[in-house]
Amino acid sequence: MTNPLQRRPNQDGRHTPNLWPVWLVAPGALLIVGAAAFGLYHGTELLLSSESTGKRPVGVQDVIKTTVTVLTLIGAVLAALYAYRKQLLDEGTSHRADSTQLTERYTKAAEQLGHEQAAVRLAGVYAMARLADDWPEQRQVCVDVLCAYLRMPYETDTTTPAFRHGEREVRLTIIRTIRNHLQNPTTDTTWCGLNLDFTGATFDGGDFTGSFFSGGEVDFGGSTFSGGDTYFRHAIFSGGQIYFNGTTFSGGRIYFNDATFSGGRVYFFRSTFSGGQVNFGESIFSDGEVDFGRVKFAGGQVYFNRSKFAGGKVFFTSSEYDSGVVSFVRSTFSGGEVLFSGSTFSGAKIDFSSAIFSGSAVSFTGSKYVGSEVFFTGSAFSGGEVSFRLSTYDGGEVSFIHSAFSGGEVSFSGSTYSGGIVRFQASRVHAAAAVHWEPFPAIPVNQE
């Protein structure tokens, strides 16, 4: 037999309140109210009598009036408590209903994402994104599902059995949906600050234009950009940690044009540029850290043309320049640190032509020039410190033709020259510049 006083078991992690039977509650309530009224009546009579000593005796009507007033106040308080409890129960019921509905929507969207037909998978993408907007408590989970879809094996070769028609459009839609939620960090439905895990994903296009990477962890580690056009134009990297570690850029065109690196940490550590084109043109590096350490340039074209290095730290340390083109033409180094220390220039073309070194600490210390073409043609050294110390020159060509040394410090001290070509023809040297030429013949001051 069921015990009427026993609570019902928890359902879905929630306690369901139990209401006692009316036949039990009603008589008990009458007895309690009657006892309370009797006690209040006599208590009130005694209280009023004690206060009216030596005066006119207290009438029965006064006692009843005071008792009814007290009972009315108690009743009002109890009614308010009952109404509050009922509101809590109603809110709990509504919340459980909402949670059930959201869970059902999640299940349906996940099933759609796994459907064989691309049109159904597309519907699943939009359904999961809408659910993320409506369900802040589980927004990260919904976003994780969309990112996980991009991490799944993806065949781009249309001639193989594993190729799925319509799959590229589904993936581009997911990327576009994520981008749309990274445009404004202040909106209620923003995904800025959430973790985005793209590790090992394959990208043959996609648009992250104007995205704010302002918090959380964004991981492209081990990803492959193999074709199509992928856009990070006007993206802002202002906080959190963004990983491109071990990423392979082997084809297509990837645009970071006009991106701003103003805080946080962005890692391209041990990435490989082996084909295609990666463009950081006119980007701004003003704070935080950007790490291209131990990167291998083995083909393709990488452009930093007209970029501004005004603060923070940018590392190209211990990188290998084997083939392809890496260009910093007309870039400005006016603040912060930019480090190429310990790099090996063995076959690529590295171009700093018309660059301006006016305030940064730029270091090529300990680098090896064994076969590349490295151009500083027409560059201006007007401030800051540029170090070529302890470097080795035994092949390739390094050109400072038509460069201007008008300020700051430039040093080749401790370097070794055993082969290759190093040119300083038509360079202009001002008296204000501190240039340490060793092991090359000193160029006398020719500009006042």
Short mmCIF file of C-alpha atoms in Angstrom, two decimals:
data_model
loop_
_atom_site.label_atom_id
_atom_site.label_comp_id
_atom_site.label_asym_id
_atom_site.label_seq_id
_atom_site.Cartn_x
_atom_site.Cartn_y
_atom_site.Cartn_z
CA MET A 1 0.00 0.00 0.00
CA THR A 2 1.24 3.43 -0.89
CA ASN A 3 2.07 5.67 2.03
CA PRO A 4 0.26 9.02 1.44
CA LEU A 5 2.89 10.85 3.49
CA GLN A 6 5.81 9.50 1.48
CA ARG A 7 7.39 11.71 -1.20
CA ARG A 8 7.24 10.59 -4.76
CA PRO A 9 10.57 9.46 -6.23
CA ASN A 10 12.69 11.93 -8.20
CA GLN A 11 12.01 12.06 -11.91
CA ASP A 12 14.67 13.31 -14.33
CA GLY A 13 16.71 14.60 -11.43
CA ARG A 14 13.83 16.74 -10.09
CA HIS A 15 11.60 16.30 -7.01
CA THR A 16 7.90 16.17 -7.72
CA PRO A 17 5.96 17.67 -4.75
CA ASN A 18 3.36 15.41 -3.10
CA LEU A 19 -0.05 16.79 -2.01
CA TRP A 20 -1.65 15.07 0.97
CA PRO A 21 -5.26 13.76 0.57
CA VAL A 22 -8.11 16.22 1.24
CA TRP A 23 -9.84 13.84 3.70
CA LEU A 24 -6.72 14.01 5.84
CA VAL A 25 -5.84 17.65 5.46
CA ALA A 26 -9.34 19.18 5.89
CA PRO A 27 -10.17 17.85 9.41
CA GLY A 28 -6.64 18.57 10.58
CA ALA A 29 -6.82 22.10 9.28
CA LEU A 30 -10.21 22.69 11.03
CA LEU A 31 -8.84 21.44 14.33
CA ILE A 32 -5.74 23.63 14.06
CA VAL A 33 -7.75 26.72 13.14
CA GLY A 34 -10.24 26.07 15.95
CA ALA A 35 -7.48 25.64 18.51
CA ALA A 36 -5.72 28.75 17.25
CA ALA A 37 -8.94 30.80 17.44
CA PHE A 38 -9.71 29.55 20.96
CA GLY A 39 -6.19 30.35 22.12
CA LEU A 40 -6.20 33.77 20.48
CA TYR A 41 -9.57 34.64 22.00
CA HIS A 42 -8.53 33.86 25.56
CA GLY A 43 -5.05 35.30 25.09
CA THR A 44 -6.51 38.51 23.77
CA GLU A 45 -9.01 38.68 26.63
CA LEU A 46 -6.26 38.31 29.21
CA LEU A 47 -4.06 40.87 27.47
CA LEU A 48 -6.80 43.47 27.18
CA SER A 49 -7.92 42.85 30.75
CA SER A 50 -4.42 43.40 32.11
CA GLU A 51 -4.11 46.64 30.21
CA SER A 52 -7.49 47.92 31.38
CA THR A 53 -6.92 47.47 35.13
CA GLY A 54 -8.84 50.16 37.00
CA LYS A 55 -10.77 51.13 33.91
CA ARG A 56 -13.98 50.05 32.28
CA PRO A 57 -14.06 46.26 31.91
CA VAL A 58 -13.22 44.97 28.46
CA GLY A 59 -16.28 43.99 26.47
CA VAL A 60 -16.72 40.74 24.63
CA GLN A 61 -17.07 42.60 21.36
CA ASP A 62 -13.64 44.20 21.77
CA VAL A 63 -12.07 40.81 22.40
CA ILE A 64 -13.78 39.29 19.37
CA LYS A 65 -12.86 42.24 17.19
CA THR A 66 -9.18 42.02 18.14
CA THR A 67 -9.16 38.24 17.67
CA VAL A 68 -10.74 38.46 14.23
CA THR A 69 -8.21 41.14 13.21
CA VAL A 70 -5.29 38.95 14.25
CA LEU A 71 -6.78 35.92 12.52
CA THR A 72 -7.29 37.98 9.38
CA LEU A 73 -3.65 39.09 9.38
CA ILE A 74 -2.48 35.50 9.91
CA GLY A 75 -4.80 34.34 7.12
CA ALA A 76 -3.40 36.98 4.76
CA VAL A 77 0.15 35.90 5.52
CA LEU A 78 -0.72 32.24 4.98
CA ALA A 79 -2.51 33.09 1.73
CA ALA A 80 0.53 34.99 0.49
CA LEU A 81 2.80 32.07 1.37
CA TYR A 82 0.44 29.69 -0.44
CA ALA A 83 0.40 31.92 -3.52
CA TYR A 84 4.20 32.16 -3.49
CA ARG A 85 4.51 28.37 -3.18
CA LYS A 86 2.05 27.88 -6.02
CA GLN A 87 4.04 30.28 -8.18
CA LEU A 88 7.22 28.33 -7.49
CA LEU A 89 5.49 25.09 -8.44
CA ASP A 90 4.13 26.63 -11.63
CA GLU A 91 7.56 27.99 -12.54
CA GLY A 92 9.14 24.60 -11.86
CA THR A 93 6.55 22.92 -14.07
CA SER A 94 7.16 25.46 -16.83
CA HIS A 95 10.92 25.05 -16.52
CA ARG A 96 10.66 21.28 -16.75
CA ALA A 97 8.47 21.61 -19.81
CA ASP A 98 10.96 24.02 -21.44
CA SER A 99 13.87 21.71 -20.64
CA THR A 100 12.05 18.75 -22.11
CA GLN A 101 11.27 20.70 -25.26
CA LEU A 102 14.87 21.90 -25.62
CA THR A 103 16.19 18.39 -25.11
CA GLU A 104 13.84 17.07 -27.77
CA ARG A 105 14.99 19.80 -30.17
CA TYR A 106 18.61 18.89 -29.50
CA THR A 107 17.97 15.21 -30.20
CA LYS A 108 16.14 15.97 -33.43
CA ALA A 109 18.83 18.41 -34.66
CA ALA A 110 21.58 15.90 -33.90
CA GLU A 111 19.70 13.22 -35.84
CA GLN A 112 19.34 15.55 -38.79
CA LEU A 113 23.08 16.27 -38.81
CA GLY A 114 23.71 12.54 -39.20
CA HIS A 115 21.24 12.07 -42.03
CA GLU A 116 22.32 10.70 -45.39
CA GLN A 117 20.74 13.52 -47.40
CA ALA A 118 22.58 16.85 -47.52
CA ALA A 119 19.35 18.88 -47.42
CA VAL A 120 18.40 17.27 -44.10
CA ARG A 121 21.88 17.87 -42.70
CA LEU A 122 21.57 21.54 -43.67
CA ALA A 123 18.29 21.73 -41.76
CA GLY A 124 20.11 20.19 -38.80
CA VAL A 125 22.77 22.92 -38.93
CA TYR A 126 20.18 25.69 -38.74
CA ALA A 127 18.20 23.84 -36.06
CA MET A 128 21.27 23.37 -33.86
CA ALA A 129 22.25 27.03 -34.26
CA ARG A 130 18.76 28.23 -33.29
CA LEU A 131 18.82 25.91 -30.31
CA ALA A 132 22.16 27.36 -29.19
CA ASP A 133 20.60 30.84 -29.28
CA ASP A 134 17.56 29.70 -27.25
CA TRP A 135 19.47 27.62 -24.70
CA PRO A 136 22.30 29.66 -23.11
CA GLU A 137 22.96 27.00 -20.46
CA GLN A 138 23.85 24.44 -23.13
CA ARG A 139 25.11 26.79 -25.83
CA GLN A 140 28.65 25.43 -25.62
CA VAL A 141 27.35 21.88 -26.14
CA CYS A 142 25.45 22.89 -29.28
CA VAL A 143 28.49 24.69 -30.68
CA ASP A 144 30.65 21.66 -29.86
CA VAL A 145 28.39 19.51 -32.03
CA LEU A 146 28.77 21.85 -35.03
CA CYS A 147 32.56 21.95 -34.59
CA ALA A 148 32.68 18.18 -34.24
CA TYR A 149 30.92 17.88 -37.61
CA LEU A 150 33.78 19.83 -39.23
CA ARG A 151 36.33 17.51 -37.59
CA MET A 152 34.79 14.43 -39.17
CA PRO A 153 36.58 12.82 -42.15
CA TYR A 154 35.97 14.82 -45.29
CA GLU A 155 36.73 13.66 -48.80
CA THR A 156 37.26 16.44 -51.35
CA ASP A 157 38.11 14.17 -54.30
CA THR A 158 34.94 13.74 -56.35
CA THR A 159 36.23 10.53 -57.93
CA THR A 160 36.48 8.51 -54.72
CA PRO A 161 33.64 6.39 -53.24
CA ALA A 162 33.83 8.32 -49.97
CA PHE A 163 32.84 11.59 -51.64
CA ARG A 164 29.43 12.87 -50.50
CA HIS A 165 27.46 15.19 -52.75
CA GLY A 166 26.38 18.37 -50.99
CA GLU A 167 28.81 17.86 -48.11
CA ARG A 168 30.89 20.95 -48.95
CA GLU A 169 27.81 23.18 -48.79
CA VAL A 170 26.90 21.76 -45.38
CA ARG A 171 30.40 22.48 -44.05
CA LEU A 172 30.51 25.98 -45.53
CA THR A 173 27.13 26.67 -43.91
CA ILE A 174 28.45 25.62 -40.50
CA ILE A 175 31.46 27.94 -40.89
CA ARG A 176 29.22 30.79 -42.02
CA THR A 177 26.88 30.20 -39.08
CA ILE A 178 29.77 30.30 -36.62
CA ARG A 179 31.07 33.49 -38.25
CA ASN A 180 27.66 35.17 -37.95
CA HIS A 181 27.72 34.53 -34.20
CA LEU A 182 31.23 35.99 -33.80
CA GLN A 183 30.45 39.44 -35.22
CA ASN A 184 29.46 41.24 -32.01
CA PRO A 185 30.65 40.17 -28.53
CA THR A 186 27.93 42.23 -26.80
CA THR A 187 24.81 40.52 -28.18
CA ASP A 188 22.83 38.02 -26.11
CA THR A 189 23.34 35.29 -28.70
CA THR A 190 27.07 35.83 -29.28
CA TRP A 191 29.39 32.85 -29.42
CA CYS A 192 32.43 35.01 -28.67
CA GLY A 193 34.27 33.60 -25.68
CA LEU A 194 33.14 30.03 -26.31
CA ASN A 195 35.59 27.26 -27.13
CA LEU A 196 35.77 26.34 -30.81
CA ASP A 197 37.51 23.05 -31.57
CA PHE A 198 38.50 22.52 -35.22
CA THR A 199 41.50 20.27 -34.56
CA GLY A 200 42.42 18.11 -37.52
CA ALA A 201 39.65 19.51 -39.71
CA THR A 202 39.97 19.88 -43.48
CA PHE A 203 39.10 23.27 -44.97
CA ASP A 204 38.58 23.79 -48.69
CA GLY A 205 36.94 27.17 -48.20
CA GLY A 206 35.00 29.07 -45.58
CA ASP A 207 34.34 32.60 -44.40
CA PHE A 208 35.33 33.92 -40.94
CA THR A 209 35.42 37.56 -42.13
CA GLY A 210 35.05 40.13 -39.34
CA SER A 211 35.02 37.56 -36.55
CA PHE A 212 35.91 38.59 -32.99
CA PHE A 213 38.20 36.06 -31.34
CA SER A 214 38.03 37.77 -27.97
CA GLY A 215 38.04 34.94 -25.46
CA GLY A 216 37.88 31.23 -24.95
CA GLU A 217 40.05 28.78 -26.86
CA VAL A 218 39.90 28.46 -30.63
CA ASP A 219 41.84 25.49 -31.97
CA PHE A 220 42.70 24.89 -35.63
CA GLY A 221 45.66 22.73 -34.59
CA GLY A 222 46.58 20.04 -37.10
CA SER A 223 44.05 21.31 -39.63
CA THR A 224 44.62 21.29 -43.38
CA PHE A 225 43.78 24.17 -45.72
CA SER A 226 43.92 22.43 -49.06
CA GLY A 227 41.78 24.36 -51.52
CA GLY A 228 39.18 27.01 -52.13
CA ASP A 229 39.17 30.45 -50.52
CA THR A 230 39.15 30.78 -46.73
CA TYR A 231 38.64 34.26 -45.28
CA PHE A 232 39.79 35.73 -41.97
CA ARG A 233 39.69 39.27 -43.36
CA HIS A 234 39.17 42.03 -40.78
CA ALA A 235 39.18 39.43 -38.02
CA ILE A 236 40.10 40.72 -34.57
CA PHE A 237 42.28 38.60 -32.29
CA SER A 238 41.98 40.44 -28.99
CA GLY A 239 41.91 37.79 -26.29
CA GLY A 240 41.96 34.13 -25.45
CA GLN A 241 44.16 31.63 -27.25
CA ILE A 242 43.94 30.75 -30.92
CA TYR A 243 45.87 27.74 -32.18
CA PHE A 244 47.02 26.99 -35.71
CA ASN A 245 49.81 24.75 -34.39
CA GLY A 246 50.86 22.08 -36.83
CA THR A 247 48.47 23.38 -39.46
CA THR A 248 49.22 22.60 -43.12
CA PHE A 249 48.58 25.26 -45.76
CA SER A 250 48.94 23.20 -48.91
CA GLY A 251 46.56 24.80 -51.38
CA GLY A 252 43.89 27.38 -51.99
CA ARG A 253 43.97 30.95 -50.77
CA ILE A 254 43.74 31.95 -47.12
CA TYR A 255 43.15 35.62 -46.39
CA PHE A 256 44.09 37.30 -43.10
CA ASN A 257 44.13 40.72 -44.79
CA ASP A 258 43.46 43.67 -42.47
CA ALA A 259 43.31 41.39 -39.45
CA THR A 260 44.12 42.94 -36.06
CA PHE A 261 46.22 41.12 -33.47
CA SER A 262 45.68 43.28 -30.40
CA GLY A 263 45.79 40.82 -27.50
CA GLY A 264 45.77 37.20 -26.47
CA ARG A 265 47.99 34.59 -28.10
CA VAL A 266 47.86 33.24 -31.63
CA TYR A 267 50.01 30.23 -32.43
CA PHE A 268 51.16 29.04 -35.86
CA PHE A 269 53.95 27.04 -34.22
CA ARG A 270 55.37 24.22 -36.40
CA SER A 271 52.92 24.94 -39.21
CA THR A 272 53.83 24.14 -42.81
CA PHE A 273 53.29 26.43 -45.79
CA SER A 274 53.75 24.13 -48.77
CA GLY A 275 51.40 25.50 -51.41
CA GLY A 276 48.67 27.97 -52.22
CA GLN A 277 48.66 31.54 -50.96
CA VAL A 278 48.36 32.87 -47.39
CA ASN A 279 47.91 36.61 -47.15
CA PHE A 280 48.41 38.69 -43.98
CA GLY A 281 48.64 41.90 -46.00
CA GLU A 282 47.93 45.18 -44.15
CA SER A 283 47.40 43.39 -40.85
CA ILE A 284 48.14 45.13 -37.55
CA PHE A 285 50.18 43.53 -34.78
CA SER A 286 49.78 45.83 -31.79
CA ASP A 287 49.70 43.64 -28.68
CA GLY A 288 49.73 40.07 -27.43
CA GLU A 289 51.82 37.30 -28.99
CA VAL A 290 51.79 35.75 -32.44
CA ASP A 291 54.04 32.72 -32.81
CA PHE A 292 55.33 31.46 -36.16
CA GLY A 293 58.20 29.66 -34.44
CA ARG A 294 59.66 26.59 -36.20
CA VAL A 295 57.42 27.15 -39.19
CA LYS A 296 58.48 25.53 -42.44
CA PHE A 297 58.08 27.50 -45.67
CA ALA A 298 58.34 24.79 -48.30
CA GLY A 299 56.36 26.31 -51.15
CA GLY A 300 53.52 28.62 -51.95
CA GLN A 301 53.32 32.33 -51.22
CA VAL A 302 52.99 34.02 -47.81
CA TYR A 303 52.44 37.78 -47.76
CA PHE A 304 52.76 40.30 -44.92
CA ASN A 305 52.94 43.26 -47.31
CA ARG A 306 52.15 46.66 -45.78
CA SER A 307 51.57 45.13 -42.36
CA LYS A 308 52.24 47.14 -39.22
CA PHE A 309 54.22 45.70 -36.32
CA ALA A 310 53.54 48.26 -33.60
CA GLY A 311 53.56 46.28 -30.36
CA GLY A 312 53.50 42.90 -28.71
CA LYS A 313 55.73 40.02 -29.80
CA VAL A 314 55.81 38.23 -33.14
CA PHE A 315 58.01 35.16 -33.36
CA PHE A 316 59.47 33.62 -36.53
CA THR A 317 62.28 31.98 -34.55
CA SER A 318 64.02 28.83 -35.82
CA SER A 319 61.91 28.77 -38.97
CA GLU A 320 63.00 27.17 -42.24
CA TYR A 321 62.70 28.96 -45.58
CA ASP A 322 63.23 26.19 -48.14
CA SER A 323 61.18 27.35 -51.13
CA GLY A 324 58.35 29.63 -52.14
CA VAL A 325 57.94 33.35 -51.39
CA VAL A 326 57.64 35.13 -48.03
CA SER A 327 57.09 38.86 -48.42
CA PHE A 328 57.15 41.82 -46.00
CA VAL A 329 57.28 44.49 -48.71
CA ARG A 330 56.49 48.01 -47.39
CA SER A 331 55.80 46.71 -43.89
CA THR A 332 56.42 48.97 -40.90
CA PHE A 333 58.26 47.85 -37.76
CA SER A 334 57.60 50.64 -35.26
CA GLY A 335 57.18 48.91 -31.90
CA GLY A 336 57.27 45.65 -30.01
CA GLU A 337 59.54 42.71 -30.88
CA VAL A 338 59.77 40.75 -34.12
CA LEU A 339 62.14 37.79 -33.92
CA PHE A 340 63.60 35.78 -36.81
CA SER A 341 66.43 34.46 -34.64
CA GLY A 342 67.92 31.08 -35.48
CA SER A 343 66.14 30.80 -38.83
CA THR A 344 67.58 29.07 -41.89
CA PHE A 345 67.25 30.71 -45.32
CA SER A 346 68.09 27.92 -47.73
CA GLY A 347 65.99 28.35 -50.84
CA ALA A 348 62.98 30.64 -50.55
CA LYS A 349 62.69 34.26 -51.58
CA ILE A 350 62.23 36.55 -48.56
CA ASP A 351 61.45 40.13 -49.41
CA PHE A 352 61.66 43.11 -47.02
CA SER A 353 61.95 45.67 -49.84
CA SER A 354 60.89 49.20 -48.88
CA ALA A 355 60.19 48.10 -45.31
CA ILE A 356 60.54 50.70 -42.54
CA PHE A 357 62.37 49.80 -39.33
CA SER A 358 61.61 52.77 -37.07
CA GLY A 359 61.16 51.50 -33.52
CA SER A 360 60.84 47.74 -33.16
CA ALA A 361 63.43 45.35 -31.82
CA VAL A 362 63.91 43.11 -34.87
CA SER A 363 66.28 40.20 -34.51
CA PHE A 364 67.86 37.91 -37.13
CA THR A 365 70.49 36.83 -34.60
CA GLY A 366 72.04 33.46 -35.28
CA SER A 367 70.35 32.99 -38.66
CA LYS A 368 71.89 31.04 -41.55
CA TYR A 369 71.90 32.28 -45.16
CA VAL A 370 72.80 29.28 -47.32
CA GLY A 371 70.79 29.57 -50.50
CA SER A 372 67.85 31.96 -50.33
CA GLU A 373 67.35 35.38 -51.83
CA VAL A 374 66.77 37.85 -48.99
CA PHE A 375 66.00 41.41 -50.03
CA PHE A 376 66.08 44.58 -47.92
CA THR A 377 66.25 46.67 -51.07
CA GLY A 378 65.18 50.27 -50.50
CA SER A 379 64.44 49.66 -46.82
CA ALA A 380 64.75 52.41 -44.21
CA PHE A 381 66.48 51.83 -40.86
CA SER A 382 65.54 54.95 -38.88
CA GLY A 383 65.06 53.76 -35.31
CA GLY A 384 64.88 50.85 -32.96
CA GLU A 385 67.33 47.96 -33.08
CA VAL A 386 67.87 45.49 -35.92
CA SER A 387 70.25 42.65 -35.14
CA PHE A 388 72.02 40.36 -37.64
CA ARG A 389 74.56 39.31 -35.01
CA LEU A 390 76.19 35.87 -34.99
CA SER A 391 74.70 34.99 -38.36
CA THR A 392 76.29 32.80 -41.03
CA TYR A 393 76.57 33.79 -44.70
CA ASP A 394 77.77 30.98 -46.95
CA GLY A 395 75.36 30.95 -49.88
CA GLY A 396 72.50 32.71 -51.60
CA GLU A 397 72.08 36.45 -51.83
CA VAL A 398 71.29 39.14 -49.25
CA SER A 399 70.66 42.60 -50.65
CA PHE A 400 70.63 46.00 -48.90
CA ILE A 401 70.85 47.93 -52.18
CA HIS A 402 69.45 51.48 -51.93
CA SER A 403 68.75 51.06 -48.21
CA ALA A 404 68.94 54.04 -45.87
CA PHE A 405 70.54 53.86 -42.41
CA SER A 406 69.45 57.10 -40.72
CA GLY A 407 68.94 56.18 -37.06
CA GLY A 408 68.70 53.43 -34.52
CA GLU A 409 71.17 50.56 -34.33
CA VAL A 410 71.97 47.90 -36.92
CA SER A 411 74.54 45.24 -36.07
CA PHE A 412 76.28 42.42 -37.98
CA SER A 413 78.78 41.82 -35.15
CA GLY A 414 80.05 38.30 -34.65
CA SER A 415 78.72 37.08 -38.00
CA THR A 416 80.65 34.82 -40.36
CA TYR A 417 80.90 35.40 -44.09
CA SER A 418 82.24 32.52 -46.21
CA GLY A 419 80.23 32.61 -49.42
CA GLY A 420 77.22 33.92 -51.24
CA ILE A 421 76.53 37.54 -52.11
CA VAL A 422 75.82 40.41 -49.68
CA ARG A 423 75.17 43.75 -51.41
CA PHE A 424 75.16 47.29 -49.98
CA GLN A 425 75.47 49.25 -53.24
CA ALA A 426 73.94 52.72 -53.23
CA SER A 427 73.10 52.51 -49.53
CA ARG A 428 72.86 55.77 -47.64
CA VAL A 429 74.38 56.08 -44.18
CA HIS A 430 73.61 58.99 -41.85
CA ALA A 431 75.78 60.08 -38.97
CA ALA A 432 72.94 59.40 -36.51
CA ALA A 433 72.88 55.72 -37.35
CA ALA A 434 74.86 53.24 -35.28
CA VAL A 435 75.88 50.51 -37.72
CA HIS A 436 78.27 47.72 -36.75
CA TRP A 437 79.49 46.41 -40.12
CA GLU A 438 81.76 43.56 -39.09
CA PRO A 439 82.47 41.22 -40.95
CA PHE A 440 81.56 43.40 -43.97
CA PRO A 441 83.53 46.43 -45.12
CA ALA A 442 82.27 49.54 -43.37
CA ILE A 443 80.36 52.05 -45.46
CA PRO A 444 81.37 55.58 -44.49
CA VAL A 445 78.80 58.20 -43.63
CA ASN A 446 77.57 59.63 -46.92
CA GLN A 447 74.51 61.55 -45.76
CA GLU A 448 74.43 64.34 -43.21
#
